[in-house]
Coordinates of C-alpha atoms in Angstrom, one line a residue:
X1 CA -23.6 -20.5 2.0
X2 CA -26.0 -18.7 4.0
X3 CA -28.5 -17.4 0.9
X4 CA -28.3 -19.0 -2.9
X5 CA -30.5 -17.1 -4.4
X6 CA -28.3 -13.3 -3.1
X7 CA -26.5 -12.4 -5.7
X8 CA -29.6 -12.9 -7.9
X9 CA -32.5 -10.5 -5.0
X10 CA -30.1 -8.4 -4.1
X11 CA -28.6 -5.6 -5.7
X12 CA -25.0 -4.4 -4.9
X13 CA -23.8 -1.8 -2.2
X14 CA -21.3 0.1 -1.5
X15 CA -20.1 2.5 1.1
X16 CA -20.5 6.1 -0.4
X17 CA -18.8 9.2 -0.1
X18 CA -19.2 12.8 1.4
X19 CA -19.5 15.3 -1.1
X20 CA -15.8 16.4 -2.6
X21 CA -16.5 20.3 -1.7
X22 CA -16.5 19.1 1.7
X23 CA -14.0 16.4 2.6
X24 CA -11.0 18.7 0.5
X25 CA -11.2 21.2 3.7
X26 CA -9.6 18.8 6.0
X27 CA -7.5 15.8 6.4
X28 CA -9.9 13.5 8.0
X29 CA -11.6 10.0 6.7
X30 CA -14.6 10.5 4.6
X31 CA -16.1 7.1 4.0
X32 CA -19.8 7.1 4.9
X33 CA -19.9 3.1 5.8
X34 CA -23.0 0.7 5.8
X35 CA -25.5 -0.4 8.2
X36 CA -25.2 -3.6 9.6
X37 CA -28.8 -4.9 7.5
X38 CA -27.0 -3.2 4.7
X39 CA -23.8 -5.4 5.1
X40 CA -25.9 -8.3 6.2
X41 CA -27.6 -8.1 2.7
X42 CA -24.3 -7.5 1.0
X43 CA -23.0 -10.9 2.8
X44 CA -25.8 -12.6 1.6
X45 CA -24.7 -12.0 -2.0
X46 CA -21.8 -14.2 -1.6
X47 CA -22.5 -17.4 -4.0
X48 CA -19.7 -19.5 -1.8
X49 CA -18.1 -20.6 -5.2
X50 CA -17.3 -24.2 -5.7
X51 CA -14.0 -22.6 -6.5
X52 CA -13.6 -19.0 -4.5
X53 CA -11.5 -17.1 -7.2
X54 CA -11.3 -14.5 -4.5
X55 CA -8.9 -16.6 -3.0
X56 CA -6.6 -16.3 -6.0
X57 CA -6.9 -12.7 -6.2
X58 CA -6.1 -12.4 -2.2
X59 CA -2.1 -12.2 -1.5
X60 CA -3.0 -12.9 1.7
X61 CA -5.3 -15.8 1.2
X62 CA -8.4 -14.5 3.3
X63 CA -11.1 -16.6 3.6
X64 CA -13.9 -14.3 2.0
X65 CA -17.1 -16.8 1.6
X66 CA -16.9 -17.7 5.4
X67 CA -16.8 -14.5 6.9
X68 CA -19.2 -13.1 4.0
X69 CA -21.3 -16.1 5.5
X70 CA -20.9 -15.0 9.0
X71 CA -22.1 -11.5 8.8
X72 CA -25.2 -12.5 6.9
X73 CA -25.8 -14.4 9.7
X74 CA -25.0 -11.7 11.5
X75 CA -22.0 -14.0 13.4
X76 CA -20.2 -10.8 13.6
X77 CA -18.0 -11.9 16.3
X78 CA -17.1 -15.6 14.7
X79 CA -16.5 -13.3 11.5
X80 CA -13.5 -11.4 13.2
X81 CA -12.2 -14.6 13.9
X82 CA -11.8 -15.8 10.6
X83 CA -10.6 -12.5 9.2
X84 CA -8.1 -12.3 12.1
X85 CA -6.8 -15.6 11.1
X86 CA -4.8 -14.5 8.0
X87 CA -4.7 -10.8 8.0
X88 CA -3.1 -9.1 11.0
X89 CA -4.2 -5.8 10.0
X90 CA -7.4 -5.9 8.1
X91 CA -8.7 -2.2 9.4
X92 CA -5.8 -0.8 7.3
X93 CA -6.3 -3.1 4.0
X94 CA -10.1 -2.7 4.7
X95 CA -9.1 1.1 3.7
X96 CA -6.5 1.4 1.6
X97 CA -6.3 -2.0 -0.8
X98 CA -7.3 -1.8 -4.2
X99 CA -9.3 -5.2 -3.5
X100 CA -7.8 -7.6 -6.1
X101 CA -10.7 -10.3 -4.3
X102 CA -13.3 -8.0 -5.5
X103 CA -11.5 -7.9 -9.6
X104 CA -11.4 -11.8 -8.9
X105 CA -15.6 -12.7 -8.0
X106 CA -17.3 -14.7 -10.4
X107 CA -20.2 -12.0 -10.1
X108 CA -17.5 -9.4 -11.5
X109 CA -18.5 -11.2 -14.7
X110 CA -21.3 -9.5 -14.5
X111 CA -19.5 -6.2 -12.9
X112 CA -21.5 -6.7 -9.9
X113 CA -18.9 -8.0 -7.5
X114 CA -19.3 -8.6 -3.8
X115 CA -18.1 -5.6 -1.5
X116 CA -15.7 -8.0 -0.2
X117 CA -13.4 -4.9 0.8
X118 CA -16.4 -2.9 2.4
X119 CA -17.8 -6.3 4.6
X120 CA -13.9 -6.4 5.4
X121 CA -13.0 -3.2 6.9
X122 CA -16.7 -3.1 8.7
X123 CA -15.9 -6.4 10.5
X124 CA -12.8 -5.4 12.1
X125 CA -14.3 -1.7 12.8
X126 CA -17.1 -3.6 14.8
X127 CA -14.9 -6.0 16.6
X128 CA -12.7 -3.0 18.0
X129 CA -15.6 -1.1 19.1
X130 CA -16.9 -4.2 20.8
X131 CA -14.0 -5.0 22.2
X132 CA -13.7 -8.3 20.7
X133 CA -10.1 -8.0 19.7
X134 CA -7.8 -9.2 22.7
X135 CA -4.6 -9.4 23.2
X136 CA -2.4 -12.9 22.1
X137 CA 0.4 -13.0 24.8
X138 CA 2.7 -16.1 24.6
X139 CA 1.8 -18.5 27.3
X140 CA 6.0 -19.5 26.7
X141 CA 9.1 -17.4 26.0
X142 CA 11.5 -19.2 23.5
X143 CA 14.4 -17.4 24.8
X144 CA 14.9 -15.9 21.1
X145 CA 15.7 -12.8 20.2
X146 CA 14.7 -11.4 16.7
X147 CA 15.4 -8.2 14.9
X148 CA 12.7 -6.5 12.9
X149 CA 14.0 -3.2 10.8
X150 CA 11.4 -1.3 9.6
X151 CA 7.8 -0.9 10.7
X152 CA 5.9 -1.1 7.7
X153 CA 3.0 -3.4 6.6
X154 CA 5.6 -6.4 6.5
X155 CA 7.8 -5.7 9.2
X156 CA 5.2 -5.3 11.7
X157 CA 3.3 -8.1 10.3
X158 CA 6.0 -10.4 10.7
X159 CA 6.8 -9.1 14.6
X160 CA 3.6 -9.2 15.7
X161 CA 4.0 -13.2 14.5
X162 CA 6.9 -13.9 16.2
X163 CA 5.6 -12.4 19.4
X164 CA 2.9 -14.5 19.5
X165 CA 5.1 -17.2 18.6
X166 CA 7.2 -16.6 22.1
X167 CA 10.4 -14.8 20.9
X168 CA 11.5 -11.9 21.8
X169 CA 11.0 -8.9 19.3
X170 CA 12.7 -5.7 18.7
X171 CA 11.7 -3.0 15.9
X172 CA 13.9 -0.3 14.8
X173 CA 12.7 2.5 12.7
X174 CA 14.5 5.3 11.1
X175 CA 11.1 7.6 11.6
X176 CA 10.3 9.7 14.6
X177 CA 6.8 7.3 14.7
X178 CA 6.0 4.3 13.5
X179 CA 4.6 2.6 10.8
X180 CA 6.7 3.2 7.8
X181 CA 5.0 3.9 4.6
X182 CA 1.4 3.5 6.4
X183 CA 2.8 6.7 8.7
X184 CA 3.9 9.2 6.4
X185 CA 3.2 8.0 3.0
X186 CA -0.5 7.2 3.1
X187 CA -2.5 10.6 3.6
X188 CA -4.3 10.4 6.2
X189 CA -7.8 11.2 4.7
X190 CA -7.1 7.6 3.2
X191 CA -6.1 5.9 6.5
X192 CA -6.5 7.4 10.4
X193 CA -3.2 7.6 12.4
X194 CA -5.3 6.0 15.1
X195 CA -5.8 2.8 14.2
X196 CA -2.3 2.4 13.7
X197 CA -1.5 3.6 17.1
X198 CA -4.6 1.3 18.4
X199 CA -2.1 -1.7 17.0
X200 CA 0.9 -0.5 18.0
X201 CA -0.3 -0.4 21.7
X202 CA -1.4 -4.1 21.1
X203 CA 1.7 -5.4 19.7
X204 CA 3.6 -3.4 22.2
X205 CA 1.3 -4.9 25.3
X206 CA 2.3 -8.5 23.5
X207 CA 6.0 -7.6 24.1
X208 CA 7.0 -6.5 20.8
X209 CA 9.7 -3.5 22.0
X210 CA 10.2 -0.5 19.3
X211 CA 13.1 1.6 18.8
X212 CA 12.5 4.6 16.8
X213 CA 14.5 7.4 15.2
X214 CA 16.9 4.3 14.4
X215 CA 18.5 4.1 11.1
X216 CA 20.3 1.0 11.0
X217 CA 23.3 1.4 8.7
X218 CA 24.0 5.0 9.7
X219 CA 23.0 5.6 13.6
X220 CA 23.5 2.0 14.6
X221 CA 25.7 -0.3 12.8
X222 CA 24.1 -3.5 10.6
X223 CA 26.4 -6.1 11.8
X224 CA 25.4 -5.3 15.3
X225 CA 22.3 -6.7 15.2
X226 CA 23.5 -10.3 13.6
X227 CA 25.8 -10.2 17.0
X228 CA 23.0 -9.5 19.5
X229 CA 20.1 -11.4 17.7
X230 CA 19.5 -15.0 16.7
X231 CA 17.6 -13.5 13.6
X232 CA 17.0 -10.5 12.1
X233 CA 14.2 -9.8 9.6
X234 CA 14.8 -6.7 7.0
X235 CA 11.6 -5.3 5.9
X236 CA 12.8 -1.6 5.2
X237 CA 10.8 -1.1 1.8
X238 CA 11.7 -0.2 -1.7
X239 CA 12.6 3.7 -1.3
X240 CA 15.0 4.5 -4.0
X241 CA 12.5 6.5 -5.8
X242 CA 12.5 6.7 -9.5
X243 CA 13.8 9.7 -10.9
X244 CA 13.5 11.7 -14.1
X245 CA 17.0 12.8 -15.4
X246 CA 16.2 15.4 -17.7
X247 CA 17.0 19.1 -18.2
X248 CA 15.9 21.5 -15.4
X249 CA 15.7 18.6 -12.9
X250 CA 17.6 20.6 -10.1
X251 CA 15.3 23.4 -10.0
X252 CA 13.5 24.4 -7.2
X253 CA 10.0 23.2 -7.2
X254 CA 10.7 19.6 -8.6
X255 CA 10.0 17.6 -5.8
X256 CA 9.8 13.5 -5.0
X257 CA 6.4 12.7 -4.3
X258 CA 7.3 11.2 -1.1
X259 CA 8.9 14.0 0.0
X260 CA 6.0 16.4 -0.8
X261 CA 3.3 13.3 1.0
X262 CA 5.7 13.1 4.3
X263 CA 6.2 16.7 4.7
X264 CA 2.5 17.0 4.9
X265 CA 1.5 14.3 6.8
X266 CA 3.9 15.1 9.8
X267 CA 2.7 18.5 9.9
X268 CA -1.4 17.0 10.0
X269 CA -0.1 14.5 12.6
X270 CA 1.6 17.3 14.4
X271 CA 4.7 16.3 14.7
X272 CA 6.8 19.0 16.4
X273 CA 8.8 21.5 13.5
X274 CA 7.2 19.5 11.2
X275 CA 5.4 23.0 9.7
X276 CA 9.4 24.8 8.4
X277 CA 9.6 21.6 5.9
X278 CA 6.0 21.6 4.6
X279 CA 6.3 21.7 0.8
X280 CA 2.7 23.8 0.7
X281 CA 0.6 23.3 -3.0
X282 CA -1.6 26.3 -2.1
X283 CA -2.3 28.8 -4.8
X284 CA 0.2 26.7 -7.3
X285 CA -0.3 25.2 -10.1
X286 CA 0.5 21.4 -9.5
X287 CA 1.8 19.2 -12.0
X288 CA 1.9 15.0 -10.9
X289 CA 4.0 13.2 -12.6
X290 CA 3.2 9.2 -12.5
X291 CA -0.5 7.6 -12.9
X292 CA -0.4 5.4 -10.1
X293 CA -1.9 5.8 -6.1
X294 CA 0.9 7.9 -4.8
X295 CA 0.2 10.1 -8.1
X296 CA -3.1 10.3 -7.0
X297 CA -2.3 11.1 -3.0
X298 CA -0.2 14.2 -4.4
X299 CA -3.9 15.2 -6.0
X300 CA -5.5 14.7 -2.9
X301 CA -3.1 16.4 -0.2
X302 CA -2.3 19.1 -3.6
X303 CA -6.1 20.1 -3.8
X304 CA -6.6 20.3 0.5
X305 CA -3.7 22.7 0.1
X306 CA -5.6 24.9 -2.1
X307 CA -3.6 24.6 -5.2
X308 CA -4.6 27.1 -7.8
X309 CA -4.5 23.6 -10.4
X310 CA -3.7 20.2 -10.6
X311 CA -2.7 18.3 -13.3
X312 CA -1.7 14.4 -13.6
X313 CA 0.3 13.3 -16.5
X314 CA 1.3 9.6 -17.2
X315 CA 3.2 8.3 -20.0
X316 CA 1.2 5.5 -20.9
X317 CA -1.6 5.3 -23.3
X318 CA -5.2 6.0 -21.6
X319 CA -7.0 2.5 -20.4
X320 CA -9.7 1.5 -21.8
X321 CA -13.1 2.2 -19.6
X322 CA -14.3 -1.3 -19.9
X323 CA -12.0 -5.0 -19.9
X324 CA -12.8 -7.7 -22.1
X325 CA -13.6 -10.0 -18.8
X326 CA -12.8 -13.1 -21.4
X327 CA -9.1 -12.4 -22.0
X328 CA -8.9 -10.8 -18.0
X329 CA -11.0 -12.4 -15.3
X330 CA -10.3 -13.7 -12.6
X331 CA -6.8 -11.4 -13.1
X332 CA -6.1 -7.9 -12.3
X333 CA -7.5 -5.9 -15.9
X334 CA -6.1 -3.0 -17.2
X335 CA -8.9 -0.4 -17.3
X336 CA -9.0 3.1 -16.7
X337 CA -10.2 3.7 -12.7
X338 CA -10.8 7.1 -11.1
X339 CA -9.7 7.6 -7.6
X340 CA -11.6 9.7 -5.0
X341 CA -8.9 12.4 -5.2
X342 CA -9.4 12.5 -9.1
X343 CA -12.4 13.0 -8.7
X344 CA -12.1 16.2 -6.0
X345 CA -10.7 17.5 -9.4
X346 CA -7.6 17.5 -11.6
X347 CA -6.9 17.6 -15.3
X348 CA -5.6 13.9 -16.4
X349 CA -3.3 13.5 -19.2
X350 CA -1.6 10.4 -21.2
X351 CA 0.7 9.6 -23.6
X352 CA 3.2 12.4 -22.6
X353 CA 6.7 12.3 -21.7
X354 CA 8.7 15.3 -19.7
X355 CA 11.3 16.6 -22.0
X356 CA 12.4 19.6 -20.1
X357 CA 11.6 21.4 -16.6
X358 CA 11.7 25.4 -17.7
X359 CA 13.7 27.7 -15.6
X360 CA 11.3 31.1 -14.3
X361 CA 14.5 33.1 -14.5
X362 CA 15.4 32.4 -10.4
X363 CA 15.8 28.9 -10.3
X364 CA 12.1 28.0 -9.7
X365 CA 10.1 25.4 -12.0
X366 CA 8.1 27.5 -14.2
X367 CA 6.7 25.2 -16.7
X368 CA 7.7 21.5 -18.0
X369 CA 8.0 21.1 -21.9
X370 CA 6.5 17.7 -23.0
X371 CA 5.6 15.8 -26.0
X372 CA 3.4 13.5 -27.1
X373 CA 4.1 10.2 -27.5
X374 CA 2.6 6.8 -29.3
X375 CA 3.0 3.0 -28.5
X376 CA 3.3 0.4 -30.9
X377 CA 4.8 -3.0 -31.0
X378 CA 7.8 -4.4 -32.6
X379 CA 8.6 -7.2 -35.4
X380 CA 9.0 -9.1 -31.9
X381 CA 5.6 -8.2 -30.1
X382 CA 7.5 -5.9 -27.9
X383 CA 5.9 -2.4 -26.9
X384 CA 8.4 0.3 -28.2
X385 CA 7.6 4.1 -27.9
X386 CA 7.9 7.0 -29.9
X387 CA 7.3 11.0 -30.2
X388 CA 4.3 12.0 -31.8
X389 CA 6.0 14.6 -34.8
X390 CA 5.2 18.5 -33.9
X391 CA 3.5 17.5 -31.0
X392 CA 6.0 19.6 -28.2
X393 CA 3.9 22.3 -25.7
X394 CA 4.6 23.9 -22.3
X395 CA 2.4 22.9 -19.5
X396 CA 2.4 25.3 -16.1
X397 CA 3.9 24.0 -13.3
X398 CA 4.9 26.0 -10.1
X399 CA 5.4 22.6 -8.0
X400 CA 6.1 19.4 -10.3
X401 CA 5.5 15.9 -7.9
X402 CA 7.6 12.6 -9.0
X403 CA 5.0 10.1 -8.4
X404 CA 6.7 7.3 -11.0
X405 CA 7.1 4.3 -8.5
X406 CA 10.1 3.1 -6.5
X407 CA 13.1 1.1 -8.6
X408 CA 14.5 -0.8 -5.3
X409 CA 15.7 -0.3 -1.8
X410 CA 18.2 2.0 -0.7
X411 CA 21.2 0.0 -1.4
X412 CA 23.9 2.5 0.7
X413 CA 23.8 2.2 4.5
X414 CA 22.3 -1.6 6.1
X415 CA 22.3 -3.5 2.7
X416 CA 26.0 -1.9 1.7
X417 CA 27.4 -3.0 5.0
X418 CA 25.9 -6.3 5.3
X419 CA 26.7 -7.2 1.6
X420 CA 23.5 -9.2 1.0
X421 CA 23.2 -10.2 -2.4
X422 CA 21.0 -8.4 -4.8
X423 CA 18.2 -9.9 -7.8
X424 CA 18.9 -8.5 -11.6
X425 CA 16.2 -5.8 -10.3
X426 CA 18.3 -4.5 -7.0
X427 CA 15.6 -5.8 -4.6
X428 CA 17.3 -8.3 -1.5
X429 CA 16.9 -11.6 -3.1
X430 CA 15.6 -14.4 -1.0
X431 CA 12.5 -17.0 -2.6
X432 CA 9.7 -17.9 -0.8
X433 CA 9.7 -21.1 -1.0
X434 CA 11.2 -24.1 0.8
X435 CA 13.8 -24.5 3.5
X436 CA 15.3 -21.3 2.6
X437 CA 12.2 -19.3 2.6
X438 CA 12.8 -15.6 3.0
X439 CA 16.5 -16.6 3.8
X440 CA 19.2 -14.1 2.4
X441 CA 22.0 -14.8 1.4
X442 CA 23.4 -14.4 4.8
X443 CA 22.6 -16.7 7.4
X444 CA 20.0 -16.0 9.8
X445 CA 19.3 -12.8 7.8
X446 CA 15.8 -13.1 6.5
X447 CA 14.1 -10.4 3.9
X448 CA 10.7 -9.8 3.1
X449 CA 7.5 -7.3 1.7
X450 CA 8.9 -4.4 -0.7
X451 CA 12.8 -4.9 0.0
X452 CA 12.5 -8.4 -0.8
X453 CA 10.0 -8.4 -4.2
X454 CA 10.0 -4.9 -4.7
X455 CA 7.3 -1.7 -4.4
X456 CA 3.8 -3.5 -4.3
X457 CA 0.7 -3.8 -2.6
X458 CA 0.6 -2.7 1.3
X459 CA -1.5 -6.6 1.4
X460 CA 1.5 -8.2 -0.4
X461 CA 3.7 -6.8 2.3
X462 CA 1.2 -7.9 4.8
X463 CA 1.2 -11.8 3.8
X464 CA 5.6 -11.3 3.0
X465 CA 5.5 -10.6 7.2
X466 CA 3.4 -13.1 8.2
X467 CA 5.5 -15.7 6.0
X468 CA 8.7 -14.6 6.7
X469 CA 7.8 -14.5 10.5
X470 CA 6.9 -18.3 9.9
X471 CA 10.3 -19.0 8.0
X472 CA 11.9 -17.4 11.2
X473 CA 10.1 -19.1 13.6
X474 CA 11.2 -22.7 11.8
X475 CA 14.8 -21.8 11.3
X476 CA 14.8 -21.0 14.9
X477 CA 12.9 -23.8 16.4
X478 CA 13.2 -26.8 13.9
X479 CA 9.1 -25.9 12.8
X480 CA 7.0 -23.8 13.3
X481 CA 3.1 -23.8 14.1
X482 CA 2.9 -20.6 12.3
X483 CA 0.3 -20.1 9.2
X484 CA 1.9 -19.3 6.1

């Protein structure tokens, strides 16, 4: 603990913004970071808890007081170390996490936590422009060969840990570029394409070998890579999206949020064609549909279109604007949070459930009707909801988003063909713990990240790779030196 007294001199930081008229012209990053003093004196806040509840709130178990420690004492190389040690990309959850160590700091008590998340992403930042980061060959070849499909958060995670562990490693991707959900489904004001090229190139020089345009269980049969591969590691995510059957649903204009986000994002990446399937939000009236952060990516890409509106309805009640830190911390709280992309500017609405998308006359989504709605709980404690009486009105849509979350993987295709059974919630089942970690229910077929525990955090995905790779590495080779 480099400073006791910190927390109590020195006054929290964060990085800051530029202003919203500016950044909503263009798709680039807008973070304006710290200075080193200014993240040195953030570091120095760090209490080093007798017991780091930032640990707890960490999926992936970094070890926040030492490297907090380190850049205090301005050990910025030793600090990348550290992080490095359990997060294989911490530039990406330095970015894009919604920082469950920070909900989890004793000084969030106080609502003054660390800028655990801030410290984070400006370590790694520093150690690529310094060149700290090397690659992590394997002095040995096992002689095993592992299949990895899909090149999300997890699955890359977990090849990047097998290729350092000596086996042989090959990705397959359905995509025309890879990197899964981080590609296409993050905007990329929220996370540069670049760094994830930058790791790419690293994995790829420590002999992880991609295969794009790929789709296993449709352009290359399932069962062909149990024959050819000793393992095979499915980390394909949770994209059966959540749909809402109601009236008016086939018109044109009702779109899946993902959709509307990958559209968009190949055409800012440039992919080639990319511009005749753009699903444009300029001069529209927007409506999102789902509270959560692809909700809020749809008001961010919506409002660099140039939409005429944007609205964002949710179905649940409105979050309070403070927790009751007794009955919450050190847990994730339920409070009402504004997102940078709120904040460019949309109109947010709760308690109000779709009834009906309203046909213009030629098939296009003029308006949705909605109602009101009220929660209240049962005889047996159980939330139950109901429509607020003479409540019904019309709300303007020319281009309605889906943004309500993802129920499972796609079942039909790799996870039809290979028969791998299913939990009561149509995710792969597999626990994570013991001999069978990660195992499927076919042997040698491991699961992990969204298609294992369903649609979560990109950091929960992050530590499901790294532990499944370990799981892989034992089955292989009896153990495994792997961290968990």
């Amino acid at each position: 603990m480099g400073k006791p007294t910190g927390f109590k001199e020195i006054e929290r930081q964060d990085r800051t913004y530029a202003p919203a008229a500016d950044r909503i012209t263009h798709f680039d990053e807008f973070v304006i970071p710290l200075s080193e003093e200014q993240l040195g004196a953030q570091g120095a806040r760090c209490m080093d808890c007798g017991i780091p509840f930032c640990h707890q709130g960490c999926p992936v178990n970094n070890i926040i007081p030492d490297w907090n420690d380190l850049v205090y004492r301005g050990k910025w190389q030793d600090a990348i170390e550290v992080l490095h040690s359990t997060n294989n990309f911490p530039e990406v959850t330095g970015r894009i996490c919604p920082a469950p160590c920070q909900e989890s700091c004793t000084l969030n008590i106080t609502d003054e936590p660390v800028t655990i998340k801030t410290i984070e992403c400006a370590i790694v930042d520093k150690a690529w422009d310094e060149g700290w980061i090397k690659l992590q060959v394997a002095p040995h070849k096992t002689g095993k060969r592992v299949a990895v499909v899909g090149s999300g958060p997890s699955g890359l995670a977990a090849a990047q840990q097998l290729a350092r562990a000596g086996h042989s490693v090959v990705v397959y991707e359905r995509q025309d570029r890879i990197g899964g959900l981080l590609r296409y489904g993050i905007p990329d004001f929220k996370l540069d394409k670049k760094l994830l090229d930058r790791r790419v190139a690293q994995m790829r020089a420590e002999g992880v070998e991609f295969h794009i345009n790929t789709h296993i269980g449709v352009d290359q049969p399932a069962r062909q890579l149990i024959d050819e591969f000793d393992a095979v590691v499915l980390a394909g995510g949770s994209e059966q999206p959540r749909d809402l059957p109601v009236p008016g649903r086939e018109l044109e204009g009702v779109e899946f949020a993902m959709d509307f986000l990958r559209a968009n994002s190949k055409v800012v990446q440039g992919v080639p064609g990319a511009e005749k399937h753009l699903i444009s939000a300029k001069d529209k009236h927007v409506v999102v549909i789902g509270g959560g952060d692809t909700g809020s990516d749809c008001i961010g890409t919506s409002n660099r279109h140039g939409a005429a509106s944007v609205t964002q309805i949710e179905i649940l009640d409105k979050p309070p604007e403070k927790e009751d830190k007794g009955l919450t911390w050190p847990d994730w709280p339920n409070k009402l949070r504004t997102s940078t992309s709120q904040e460019e500017g949309c109109e947010r609405m709760w308690s109000v459930l779709t009834k009906e998308f309203l046909n213009d006359g030629n098939g296009h989504v003029r308006a949705l009707r909605c109602v009101l709605v009220r929660w209240d709980k049962d005889d047996q404690g159980q939330w139950r909801m109901s429509e607020v009486e003479d409540s019904e009105f019309e709300l303007k849509a020319d281009l309605v988003t889906l943004a309500m979350g993802f129920v499972h993987p796609v079942h039909e295709g790799m996870l039809a063909e290979l028969g791998v059974a299913l939990d009561a919630r149509g995710n792969v089942r597999g626990s994570t713990e013991g001999r069978k970690a990660y195992h499927t229910s076919i042997d040698g077929v491991f699961a992990a990240g969204d298609m294992r525990r369903g649609q979560s955090l990109v950091v929960w995905a992050i530590r499901e790779g790294r532990q499944a790779a370990a799981a892989v590495d034992e089955y292989l080779m009896g153990s495994t030196d792997l961290p968990r």
